[in-house]
XYZ file of C-alpha atoms in Angstrom:
711
model
C 31.241 -30.650 -43.606
C 32.451 -34.010 -44.895
C 35.830 -35.624 -44.319
C 36.761 -34.931 -47.928
C 36.049 -31.248 -47.355
C 38.329 -31.289 -44.375
C 41.048 -32.993 -46.423
C 40.784 -30.253 -49.041
C 41.630 -27.552 -46.520
C 45.327 -27.883 -47.190
C 44.934 -27.648 -50.998
C 42.118 -25.158 -51.530
C 43.094 -21.936 -53.270
C 41.260 -19.944 -50.612
C 44.112 -20.696 -48.212
C 46.332 -18.456 -50.289
C 44.493 -15.441 -48.986
C 46.503 -13.863 -46.201
C 45.014 -12.446 -43.002
C 46.566 -10.739 -40.053
C 44.703 -11.386 -36.801
C 44.621 -8.491 -34.349
C 45.689 -9.868 -30.964
C 43.176 -7.855 -28.979
C 40.320 -9.706 -30.675
C 36.929 -9.502 -29.022
C 36.172 -12.429 -26.728
C 32.434 -11.990 -27.214
C 30.252 -15.046 -26.700
C 26.865 -14.692 -28.314
C 24.132 -17.111 -29.253
C 23.442 -17.025 -32.954
C 19.819 -17.379 -33.946
C 18.938 -21.014 -34.421
C 22.108 -22.227 -32.760
C 22.624 -23.528 -29.233
C 26.379 -23.114 -29.612
C 28.529 -20.297 -28.275
C 30.553 -18.548 -30.989
C 33.818 -16.906 -30.047
C 34.341 -14.106 -32.599
C 37.654 -12.449 -33.458
C 38.229 -9.213 -35.364
C 40.531 -9.826 -38.329
C 41.882 -7.346 -40.905
C 42.849 -8.250 -44.472
C 46.621 -8.272 -44.788
C 46.629 -6.215 -47.990
C 44.323 -3.585 -46.472
C 46.549 -3.319 -43.419
C 49.650 -3.081 -45.567
C 48.159 -0.375 -47.813
C 46.885 1.683 -44.901
C 49.847 1.611 -42.536
C 52.955 0.278 -44.237
C 52.871 2.047 -47.626
C 54.100 5.556 -48.424
C 51.097 7.681 -49.431
C 53.156 9.554 -52.073
C 54.990 6.883 -54.053
C 52.819 3.924 -52.857
C 55.967 1.927 -52.099
C 56.232 -0.231 -49.016
C 58.391 1.236 -46.298
C 61.775 -0.388 -45.763
C 65.098 0.409 -44.142
C 66.738 1.737 -47.346
C 65.419 4.404 -49.791
C 61.880 4.164 -48.486
C 62.832 4.678 -44.866
C 59.756 6.192 -43.102
C 60.279 9.785 -41.847
C 57.994 11.544 -39.391
C 57.085 15.149 -40.361
C 56.176 17.850 -37.801
C 52.567 17.544 -38.964
C 52.624 13.879 -37.722
C 52.365 12.384 -41.231
C 54.832 9.797 -42.459
C 56.539 9.987 -45.878
C 59.405 7.894 -47.179
C 62.851 9.505 -47.392
C 63.038 9.151 -51.197
C 59.840 11.172 -51.692
C 60.930 13.842 -49.216
C 64.281 14.326 -50.957
C 62.528 14.711 -54.304
C 59.906 17.162 -52.924
C 62.483 19.175 -51.007
C 64.758 19.461 -54.041
C 61.920 20.919 -56.092
C 60.488 23.282 -53.486
C 63.248 24.818 -51.393
C 65.260 26.924 -53.775
C 64.225 30.202 -52.187
C 62.294 29.601 -48.926
C 63.909 26.478 -47.375
C 60.452 24.978 -46.854
C 58.062 22.601 -48.606
C 54.458 21.525 -48.227
C 53.407 18.178 -46.784
C 52.124 16.075 -49.685
C 49.288 14.797 -47.479
C 47.955 17.781 -45.469
C 49.700 20.645 -47.420
C 51.098 22.149 -44.196
C 54.339 24.132 -44.664
C 57.304 22.174 -43.372
C 60.707 23.742 -42.597
C 63.653 21.650 -43.652
C 65.994 21.019 -40.700
C 69.626 22.103 -40.806
C 70.900 18.634 -41.648
C 68.546 18.243 -44.588
C 65.792 15.699 -45.182
C 67.811 12.939 -43.552
C 67.605 14.840 -40.260
C 63.844 14.300 -40.022
C 63.188 11.775 -37.216
C 62.219 8.243 -38.203
C 58.612 7.190 -37.771
C 58.991 4.871 -34.785
C 55.443 3.549 -34.875
C 55.776 2.549 -38.555
C 59.129 0.894 -37.843
C 57.555 -1.007 -34.903
C 54.700 -2.155 -37.166
C 57.229 -3.326 -39.723
C 59.122 -5.270 -37.038
C 55.850 -6.718 -35.744
C 54.760 -7.825 -39.203
C 58.167 -9.333 -39.842
C 57.957 -11.411 -36.606
C 54.349 -12.541 -37.030
C 53.333 -15.305 -39.371
C 50.467 -14.636 -41.731
C 47.624 -16.831 -40.614
C 45.773 -18.938 -43.093
C 42.003 -18.683 -42.902
C 40.563 -22.085 -43.851
C 37.435 -21.821 -46.007
C 34.776 -24.361 -46.899
C 35.454 -26.089 -50.226
C 31.741 -25.901 -51.116
C 31.218 -22.320 -49.886
C 34.467 -20.474 -50.528
C 33.235 -17.343 -48.766
C 32.478 -19.211 -45.562
C 35.154 -19.547 -42.897
C 35.320 -22.980 -41.285
C 34.324 -23.220 -37.624
C 35.462 -25.586 -34.887
C 33.368 -26.913 -31.982
C 35.531 -27.482 -28.915
C 32.770 -29.495 -27.234
C 32.374 -31.966 -30.097
C 35.905 -31.725 -31.517
C 34.307 -31.161 -34.967
C 35.094 -28.882 -37.951
C 32.034 -27.619 -39.832
C 30.675 -24.942 -42.170
C 27.768 -22.845 -40.933
C 25.975 -23.064 -44.302
C 26.597 -26.818 -44.675
C 24.954 -27.403 -41.293
C 22.019 -25.164 -42.139
C 22.872 -22.610 -39.489
C 22.548 -25.182 -36.699
C 25.205 -27.221 -34.967
C 23.749 -30.226 -33.178
C 26.526 -32.417 -31.926
C 27.022 -34.701 -29.042
C 27.934 -33.391 -25.602
C 26.438 -30.613 -23.547
C 23.440 -28.537 -24.587
C 25.738 -25.579 -25.199
C 28.830 -25.864 -27.373
C 31.857 -23.618 -27.587
C 32.457 -22.715 -31.263
C 35.475 -20.763 -32.525
C 36.969 -20.100 -35.984
C 38.981 -23.065 -37.199
C 42.015 -20.831 -37.765
C 41.964 -19.851 -34.096
C 41.553 -23.496 -33.093
C 44.620 -24.437 -35.147
C 46.592 -21.666 -33.481
C 45.399 -22.707 -30.030
C 46.257 -26.330 -30.686
C 49.679 -25.283 -31.889
C 50.188 -23.215 -28.765
C 48.992 -26.121 -26.579
C 51.281 -28.477 -28.463
C 54.198 -26.102 -27.968
C 53.325 -25.662 -24.288
C 53.097 -29.410 -23.781
C 56.396 -29.877 -25.571
C 58.062 -27.245 -23.368
C 56.467 -28.862 -20.306
C 57.788 -32.261 -21.337
C 61.245 -30.807 -21.876
C 61.116 -29.098 -18.485
C 60.016 -32.306 -16.795
C 62.714 -34.242 -18.623
C 65.287 -31.690 -17.496
C 64.031 -32.081 -13.925
C 64.151 -35.854 -14.264
C 67.676 -35.584 -15.633
C 68.717 -33.510 -12.625
C 67.069 -35.940 -10.194
C 68.700 -38.974 -11.794
C 72.018 -37.144 -11.925
C 71.714 -36.288 -8.233
C 70.944 -39.942 -7.517
C 74.093 -40.953 -9.410
C 76.069 -38.505 -7.287
C 74.468 -39.958 -4.163
C 75.348 -43.417 -5.450
C 79.009 -42.481 -5.690
C 78.896 -40.990 -2.190
C 77.172 -44.130 -0.920
C 79.833 -46.292 -2.571
C 82.573 -44.261 -0.892
C 80.893 -44.557 2.516
C 80.307 -48.286 2.015
C 83.922 -48.882 1.004
C 85.132 -46.959 4.046
C 82.856 -49.076 6.201
C 84.166 -52.264 4.569
C 87.759 -51.188 5.167
C 87.043 -50.309 8.807
C 85.198 -53.586 9.382
C 87.948 -55.702 7.902
C 90.518 -53.662 9.764
C 88.676 -54.597 12.940
C 88.757 -58.206 11.793
C 92.474 -57.999 11.070
C 92.936 -56.431 14.490
C 91.061 -59.322 16.095
C 93.291 -61.829 14.221
C 96.440 -59.953 15.270
C 95.248 -59.931 18.864
C 94.683 -63.669 18.783
C 98.130 -64.194 17.206
C 99.687 -62.042 19.914
C 97.833 -63.974 22.629
C 99.024 -67.317 21.205
C 102.612 -66.063 21.003
C 102.400 -64.860 24.580
C 101.077 -68.275 25.531
C 104.125 -69.875 23.831
C 106.468 -67.604 25.754
C 104.692 -68.294 29.016
C 104.934 -72.059 28.489
C 108.623 -71.679 27.582
C 109.286 -69.724 30.747
C 107.510 -72.330 32.878
C 109.401 -75.196 31.301
C 112.675 -73.277 31.494
C 112.127 -72.520 35.185
C 111.644 -76.225 35.986
C 114.739 -77.254 34.023
C 116.827 -74.473 35.583
C 115.782 -75.567 39.060
C 116.857 -79.109 38.130
C 120.223 -77.808 36.844
C 120.760 -75.854 40.028
C 120.030 -78.969 42.069
C 122.484 -80.990 39.954
C 125.191 -78.348 40.467
C 124.567 -78.383 44.187
C 124.863 -82.144 44.389
C 127.976 -82.011 42.228
C 129.621 -79.556 44.583
C 128.777 -81.739 47.552
C 130.321 -84.778 45.909
C 133.450 -82.865 44.990
C 133.811 -81.603 48.542
C 133.338 -85.054 49.946
C 135.871 -86.580 47.565
C 138.637 -84.184 48.517
C 141.367 -85.984 50.553
C 139.981 -89.465 50.003
C 143.361 -90.569 48.585
C 144.896 -89.871 51.915
C 142.265 -91.788 53.840
C 143.733 -94.924 55.483
C 140.993 -95.935 57.854
C 139.017 -98.724 56.332
C 135.868 -97.949 58.289
C 135.695 -94.374 56.991
C 136.394 -95.470 53.445
C 133.662 -98.085 53.639
C 131.163 -95.506 54.965
C 132.042 -93.039 52.198
C 131.575 -95.726 49.583
C 128.124 -96.552 51.001
C 127.137 -92.868 50.974
C 128.256 -92.504 47.360
C 126.327 -95.612 46.374
C 123.181 -94.100 47.880
C 123.885 -90.802 46.127
C 124.381 -92.593 42.831
C 120.968 -94.200 43.227
C 119.432 -90.785 44.001
C 121.285 -89.029 41.161
C 119.759 -91.382 38.618
C 116.538 -89.375 39.032
C 118.357 -86.111 38.354
C 119.676 -87.405 35.070
C 116.125 -87.443 33.674
C 114.840 -83.884 32.748
C 111.844 -82.987 34.804
C 110.427 -81.048 31.799
C 110.650 -81.588 28.052
C 111.252 -79.399 25.039
C 108.178 -80.498 23.143
C 106.033 -77.613 21.854
C 103.849 -77.512 18.745
C 101.149 -75.144 17.497
C 98.069 -77.141 16.566
C 95.124 -75.492 14.802
C 93.406 -78.570 13.423
C 92.373 -80.122 16.732
C 88.805 -78.798 16.363
C 86.520 -77.092 13.822
C 87.702 -73.602 14.707
C 89.530 -73.091 11.402
C 86.547 -74.309 9.435
C 84.332 -72.075 11.528
C 86.595 -69.087 10.893
C 86.589 -69.744 7.161
C 82.817 -70.103 7.190
C 82.451 -66.982 9.299
C 84.776 -65.097 6.967
C 82.682 -66.134 3.984
C 79.607 -64.857 5.787
C 81.275 -61.822 7.319
C 79.513 -58.685 6.165
C 77.084 -58.175 3.343
C 76.216 -55.439 0.888
C 72.588 -54.448 1.279
C 70.806 -52.879 -1.666
C 67.213 -52.036 -2.366
C 65.045 -52.026 -5.486
C 62.242 -50.110 -3.793
C 60.555 -47.546 -6.031
C 59.094 -44.862 -3.734
C 56.666 -43.423 -6.300
C 54.793 -46.763 -6.475
C 55.025 -47.711 -2.794
C 51.784 -47.201 -0.883
C 50.479 -46.548 2.612
C 47.370 -48.110 4.108
C 45.980 -45.691 6.682
C 43.701 -47.153 9.315
C 41.050 -45.224 11.202
C 42.611 -43.301 14.076
C 41.098 -42.247 17.403
C 42.653 -40.017 20.032
C 44.459 -41.736 22.936
C 44.484 -45.082 21.098
C 47.449 -46.690 19.402
C 47.100 -46.194 15.661
C 49.149 -47.531 12.797
C 49.913 -47.059 9.119
C 51.129 -49.959 6.961
C 53.737 -49.119 4.308
C 53.989 -51.586 1.403
C 56.983 -51.221 -0.886
C 57.304 -52.378 -4.487
C 59.990 -52.215 -7.162
C 59.960 -50.242 -10.412
C 57.843 -52.935 -12.106
C 55.282 -52.940 -9.299
C 56.401 -56.270 -7.856
C 56.123 -56.477 -4.049
C 59.410 -56.284 -2.167
C 60.211 -59.232 0.110
C 63.012 -57.741 2.210
C 63.315 -54.675 4.386
C 66.092 -52.341 5.421
C 65.003 -49.301 3.397
C 65.952 -45.887 4.849
C 62.467 -44.584 5.622
C 61.866 -41.154 7.109
C 58.483 -40.554 8.724
C 57.103 -37.298 10.092
C 53.670 -36.752 11.641
C 52.421 -33.266 12.553
C 49.141 -31.995 13.992
C 47.163 -28.905 13.010
C 49.481 -26.729 15.133
C 52.448 -28.094 13.174
C 53.666 -29.884 16.290
C 55.584 -33.085 15.665
C 54.199 -36.334 17.112
C 56.342 -39.242 18.206
C 56.174 -42.188 15.815
C 57.691 -45.646 15.870
C 58.771 -47.407 12.686
C 58.900 -51.212 12.692
C 60.616 -53.074 9.851
C 58.849 -56.394 9.230
C 61.739 -57.461 6.947
C 59.254 -58.579 4.293
C 58.920 -55.350 2.336
C 56.357 -53.853 4.713
C 56.811 -51.345 7.504
C 54.507 -50.409 10.359
C 54.241 -46.846 11.603
C 52.805 -46.675 15.132
C 51.706 -43.518 16.903
C 49.259 -42.215 19.493
C 47.543 -38.872 18.963
C 46.148 -36.950 21.909
C 44.321 -34.256 19.943
C 41.702 -34.648 17.245
C 41.756 -33.006 13.823
C 43.638 -33.344 10.568
C 47.211 -34.553 10.887
C 49.829 -34.524 8.148
C 51.916 -37.664 7.605
C 54.977 -37.535 5.350
C 56.700 -40.765 4.317
C 59.940 -40.613 2.338
C 62.141 -43.426 1.077
C 65.597 -42.416 -0.204
C 64.469 -38.826 0.546
C 61.705 -39.225 -2.053
C 57.989 -39.289 -1.175
C 55.973 -42.462 -1.634
C 52.749 -42.425 -3.626
C 50.290 -39.713 -2.477
C 52.592 -38.543 0.336
C 52.004 -36.369 2.341
C 48.800 -37.925 3.670
C 46.053 -36.277 5.677
C 44.869 -38.364 8.637
C 41.619 -37.171 10.186
C 41.898 -38.295 13.793
C 38.582 -38.525 15.610
C 37.909 -38.013 19.303
C 34.952 -40.419 19.132
C 35.646 -44.029 20.138
C 32.987 -46.348 18.733
C 32.559 -50.076 19.393
C 34.482 -52.565 17.287
C 31.892 -55.282 17.988
C 28.346 -55.552 19.311
C 26.139 -58.488 20.274
C 22.558 -58.874 21.388
C 19.155 -57.262 21.524
C 16.120 -57.630 23.746
C 14.524 -61.096 23.772
C 14.860 -64.674 24.949
C 16.714 -66.336 22.046
C 20.396 -67.202 21.956
C 21.215 -63.758 20.528
C 19.002 -61.876 23.012
C 19.288 -60.419 26.482
C 16.826 -59.097 29.030
C 18.435 -56.665 31.456
C 22.044 -57.902 31.302
C 24.004 -56.363 34.178
C 27.490 -57.844 34.438
C 30.222 -59.669 32.537
C 33.492 -61.575 33.148
C 36.080 -63.305 30.943
C 38.283 -66.331 31.562
C 41.948 -66.803 30.709
C 41.114 -67.485 27.060
C 38.927 -64.332 26.840
C 35.759 -66.442 26.717
C 32.919 -64.083 27.686
C 30.287 -64.850 30.356
C 27.397 -62.351 30.424
C 25.000 -62.288 33.384
C 21.630 -62.209 31.594
C 19.597 -61.280 34.683
C 16.172 -60.916 33.069
C 16.452 -64.394 31.543
C 17.950 -65.929 34.748
C 20.938 -67.354 32.892
C 24.553 -66.781 31.915
C 25.308 -66.476 28.215
C 28.687 -67.850 27.138
C 30.347 -66.363 24.023
C 33.767 -66.726 22.464
C 36.089 -63.727 22.172
C 34.540 -62.822 18.797
C 31.029 -62.772 20.329
C 29.908 -66.041 18.746
C 27.349 -67.873 20.906
C 28.604 -70.999 22.666
C 26.122 -72.005 25.363
C 23.814 -71.002 28.206
C 24.662 -71.707 31.846
C 21.761 -72.144 34.270
C 21.733 -72.481 38.060
C 19.444 -71.875 41.029
C 21.721 -69.013 42.030
C 20.202 -67.104 39.096
C 16.567 -67.650 40.128
C 13.963 -64.892 40.392
C 15.765 -62.736 37.829
C 17.953 -61.511 40.696
C 21.515 -62.447 39.840
C 23.341 -59.116 39.839
C 26.986 -59.905 40.498
C 29.405 -62.298 38.793
C 33.121 -62.919 39.220
C 35.782 -65.438 38.173
C 37.860 -67.375 40.724
C 41.597 -68.088 40.225
C 40.591 -71.669 39.481
C 38.240 -70.664 36.655
C 34.900 -71.075 38.474
C 32.021 -68.598 38.290
C 30.768 -66.934 41.479
C 27.284 -65.347 41.465
C 25.431 -63.260 44.036
C 21.604 -63.112 44.123
C 20.238 -60.019 45.838
C 16.792 -61.579 46.474
C 17.822 -64.985 47.859
C 20.961 -63.447 49.431
C 23.033 -66.463 48.392
C 26.524 -66.576 46.940
C 26.881 -69.524 44.539
C 30.069 -70.936 43.030
C 29.623 -73.061 39.888
C 31.794 -74.536 37.172
C 31.685 -73.031 33.650
C 29.391 -75.935 32.731
C 26.927 -75.061 35.529
C 27.870 -77.703 38.147
C 27.478 -76.531 41.746
C 30.773 -76.165 43.636
C 29.800 -74.192 46.756
C 26.936 -72.119 48.107
C 26.650 -69.933 51.212
C 24.889 -66.945 52.729
C 25.184 -64.687 55.772
C 22.694 -63.424 58.320
C 24.242 -59.972 57.911
C 23.329 -59.728 54.247
C 20.706 -57.059 53.529
C 21.047 -56.291 49.824
C 24.136 -57.965 48.304
C 24.444 -56.561 44.790
C 27.949 -57.344 43.525
C 31.114 -59.256 44.286
C 34.777 -59.773 43.356
C 37.430 -62.437 44.008
C 41.033 -61.643 44.964
C 44.212 -63.592 44.172
C 43.846 -65.771 47.299
C 40.338 -66.830 46.344
C 38.648 -64.632 48.976
C 35.159 -63.504 47.939
C 34.315 -59.829 48.568
C 30.587 -59.029 48.560
C 29.268 -55.460 48.235
C 26.042 -55.027 50.277
C 24.145 -51.798 49.632
C 21.590 -52.413 52.392
C 24.268 -52.907 55.023
C 26.560 -50.276 53.505
C 29.528 -52.620 53.878
C 31.901 -54.983 52.120
C 31.862 -58.522 53.495
C 34.980 -60.625 52.921
C 34.694 -64.443 52.932
C 37.310 -67.107 52.403
C 36.874 -69.618 49.589
C 34.788 -71.932 51.799
C 32.325 -69.184 52.720
C 33.534 -68.215 56.212
C 33.425 -64.465 56.880
C 36.887 -63.063 57.649
C 36.415 -59.273 57.474
C 33.992 -56.345 57.189
C 34.908 -53.085 55.487
C 33.267 -49.629 55.621
C 30.007 -48.065 56.748
C 27.164 -46.108 55.167
C 27.843 -42.468 54.342
C 29.399 -40.124 51.833
C 32.692 -39.446 53.593
C 35.978 -40.975 52.388
C 35.956 -44.654 53.283
C 32.143 -44.796 53.479
C 29.651 -46.043 50.901
C 26.586 -44.246 49.618
C 25.092 -46.405 46.853
C 27.531 -49.048 45.660
C 27.225 -50.390 42.115
C 30.362 -52.432 41.504
C 33.680 -53.577 42.973
C 36.943 -54.842 41.473
C 40.318 -56.116 42.695
C 43.666 -54.764 41.516
C 47.376 -55.320 42.314
C 48.237 -56.397 45.867
C 44.557 -57.326 46.219
C 43.544 -53.688 46.636
C 39.767 -53.219 46.372
C 38.196 -50.577 44.091
C 34.613 -49.657 45.036
C 32.300 -47.666 42.737
C 29.295 -45.633 43.912
C 29.198 -41.986 42.870
C 32.957 -42.085 43.428
C 35.829 -44.491 42.956
C 37.499 -45.429 46.252
C 40.507 -47.674 46.804
C 40.999 -49.834 49.917
C 43.854 -52.101 50.976
C 43.381 -55.861 51.159
C 42.743 -55.503 54.888
C 40.103 -52.814 54.370
C 42.081 -49.633 55.051
C 40.946 -46.627 53.009
C 43.806 -45.539 50.732
C 42.601 -42.885 48.310
C 39.831 -41.628 46.070
C 40.102 -41.564 42.257
C 38.531 -38.489 40.666
C 38.118 -37.484 37.037
C 36.218 -34.239 37.671
C 35.501 -33.020 41.195
C 32.521 -30.995 39.966
C 30.878 -33.768 37.944
C 27.670 -35.283 39.271
C 26.666 -38.786 38.279
C 26.761 -42.451 39.178
C 29.182 -45.224 38.310
C 27.697 -48.422 36.901
C 30.687 -50.745 36.797
C 34.423 -50.847 37.426
C 37.227 -53.180 36.319
C 41.041 -53.322 36.366
C 43.192 -54.693 33.539
C 46.413 -56.716 33.843
C 48.556 -53.553 33.753
C 46.626 -51.798 36.510
C 44.522 -49.476 34.315
C 41.126 -48.750 35.867
C 38.045 -48.503 33.624
C 34.599 -47.503 34.857
C 31.199 -46.889 33.260
C 29.479 -43.690 34.309
C 26.231 -41.869 33.588
C 26.049 -38.123 34.138
C 23.859 -35.337 32.756
C 22.062 -37.628 30.332
C 25.189 -39.093 28.746
C 26.890 -42.417 29.401
C 30.629 -42.913 29.018
C 33.537 -45.155 29.935
C 36.311 -43.465 31.905
C 39.891 -44.669 31.657
C 42.409 -44.083 34.480
C 46.137 -44.819 34.561
C 47.479 -47.256 37.196
C 48.384 -44.285 39.402
C 44.762 -43.113 39.265
C 45.355 -40.217 36.864
C 42.428 -39.644 34.516
C 43.277 -40.354 30.852
C 40.236 -40.016 28.582
C 36.650 -41.148 27.993
C 35.113 -43.546 25.500
C 31.987 -41.739 24.304
C 30.624 -44.304 21.783
C 29.427 -41.330 19.743
C 27.856 -43.243 16.832
C 26.416 -46.043 18.999
C 25.619 -44.335 22.260
C 25.639 -46.206 25.532
C 22.467 -46.255 27.611
C 22.828 -47.061 31.318
C 26.080 -49.076 30.956
C 26.779 -51.333 33.921
C 29.390 -54.085 34.265
C 32.542 -54.233 32.164
C 35.692 -56.345 31.906
C 39.027 -56.019 30.093
C 40.395 -58.658 27.749
C 44.056 -59.472 27.338
C 44.207 -57.881 23.862
C 43.491 -54.416 25.322
C 39.772 -54.343 24.594
C 36.990 -53.756 27.072
C 33.617 -55.554 26.961
C 30.784 -53.397 28.319
C 27.245 -54.419 29.244
C 24.862 -51.840 27.741
C 21.865 -52.399 30.011
C 19.634 -49.809 28.349
C 20.137 -51.377 24.919
C 20.121 -55.029 26.118
C 23.449 -55.788 24.452
C 27.189 -55.943 25.011
C 29.789 -53.894 23.160
C 33.531 -54.152 22.720
C 35.887 -51.155 22.533
C 39.587 -50.545 22.155
C 41.043 -48.567 25.015
C 44.768 -48.633 24.135
């Protein structure tokens, strides 16, 4: 069918033919011969045929209505209009009171109320109502083949005539096409259009309610903010009134002090006045010259003394000064900056969350980035964010929300069970984009970095056994098979190799760092302990006749060197110059004894942690304190042990064919294991913690080192 044929659909005379589609049309899909399309057929009845068969009186051939041709139901179940019944009854009931049905000729008795008393034909009335409520569908026909109904392919979105296409419909899309009559397609599209319109209206109504609710919340927020402003300024006014009261009290206090001094002076003047008056009484009767002369001398002295009383010992000066410093200017400036109205342009529906990979027992985080309605990043914080995190049992997990005050927020949490967790993030009680989120928390802790493989180059190891870090987290790996120490930065980039005679014979097995930043190495073949600088310069070297098989060492806070000797079954303690100062333990498997030591470490108060098939803790002086146990029934061997700056104890262990890293709290309570599930450990040995809460582990079986998060 051409576009012109489609344009003629609205004007073709064939559209004047009326059809009534039966709603229980057959949804039969069948493949027509020569067509790969699926035709959905509907059963339709010509409107005129339907009208003649069901809605027309069989006697007068008039269409039923609600007036003269009101349909009446006869006892024989046929329907005749009231006008015909009245005419038939009037001609046939003169003697018998009956008449014959004009359709089946059955004798019908006229009811007592006459023809009008016959019941209405409800089914015909319902069909009339149905036809009145239903539109008469137009059946589009092909302009070239007026007897052919147009078809519509839903797969190709194409209108076509079956004859015009030669009985085949080959359009684009899938190998099978869904084809329906074009009239049905128009109806479906109309229904879809109406549904979409109703859906839009419903969504608009919902949006109207939401925006209206937000306006109500805005008014409530304004009221709360104004109350807060009034309370805040009332507090400010109260502070000003308090200061005014304090200044007034200060004025009164100064007045009272000045008044007291002046009153004391007045009292003294009155006292002196009384004395003078008493002394002057009877002087006119005095005749002895000597007495008169003495009195005159006394009064002269008093006059000299009274000259001081004539000057007030206090003054009346008092003035309130508020311009002597910058206090007023500071108050004005503070008043201008007192309080602020915080608003937000954050649009929750466009704000996003960046979810990082989460592992049980490790701190995990989610970064929330907020934007405004136009998608522009927000640069300030303060949004009211509500966060809720729940596990598969619907238990709530503790979360911490940190406002970076730059439009981003950090959600921190630690999960202790694996599985899918549900995170909901709401701003202004509205969810952000894609909230709630599903976070799949894994129990497998894999390395965040790895370095090395077997060989002799700068990126290779041969039987690495131990590792230490300095204060800058520079990594020193004891590459035993290559008789050297490999120095790496904290990101595992190669820096240099350190060589020394203490590493000869591929026998350096223990390495430690002194408080001064020197490296200490023990060689189990030569039985020497060597102290060198990070550049490889010899600082000190010593041995002991009691050494049998020294395999590892550690250095405490005082610089004492503790050597673990498997052959002797003891710990030997030396001072920094190499003089032995203590011996700890004996061979055995009882508490405080050593069976097959692999590593030692020093923790707070210079306590010593020794690893064999157990973890044992000794005091600085060598007293056995306690044993640290993860599983009393587990059988295996520890490879290395270390203590971080917070007192956490980490140890590598191999048991039943698997190698793990165990993590213990400072009190010795077991926390969890690092299983390295996707990059399995093989005979892990030495390990050391960095200051950023990572642990570097020597993977002896894989000739490499690996770094893991453990917090």
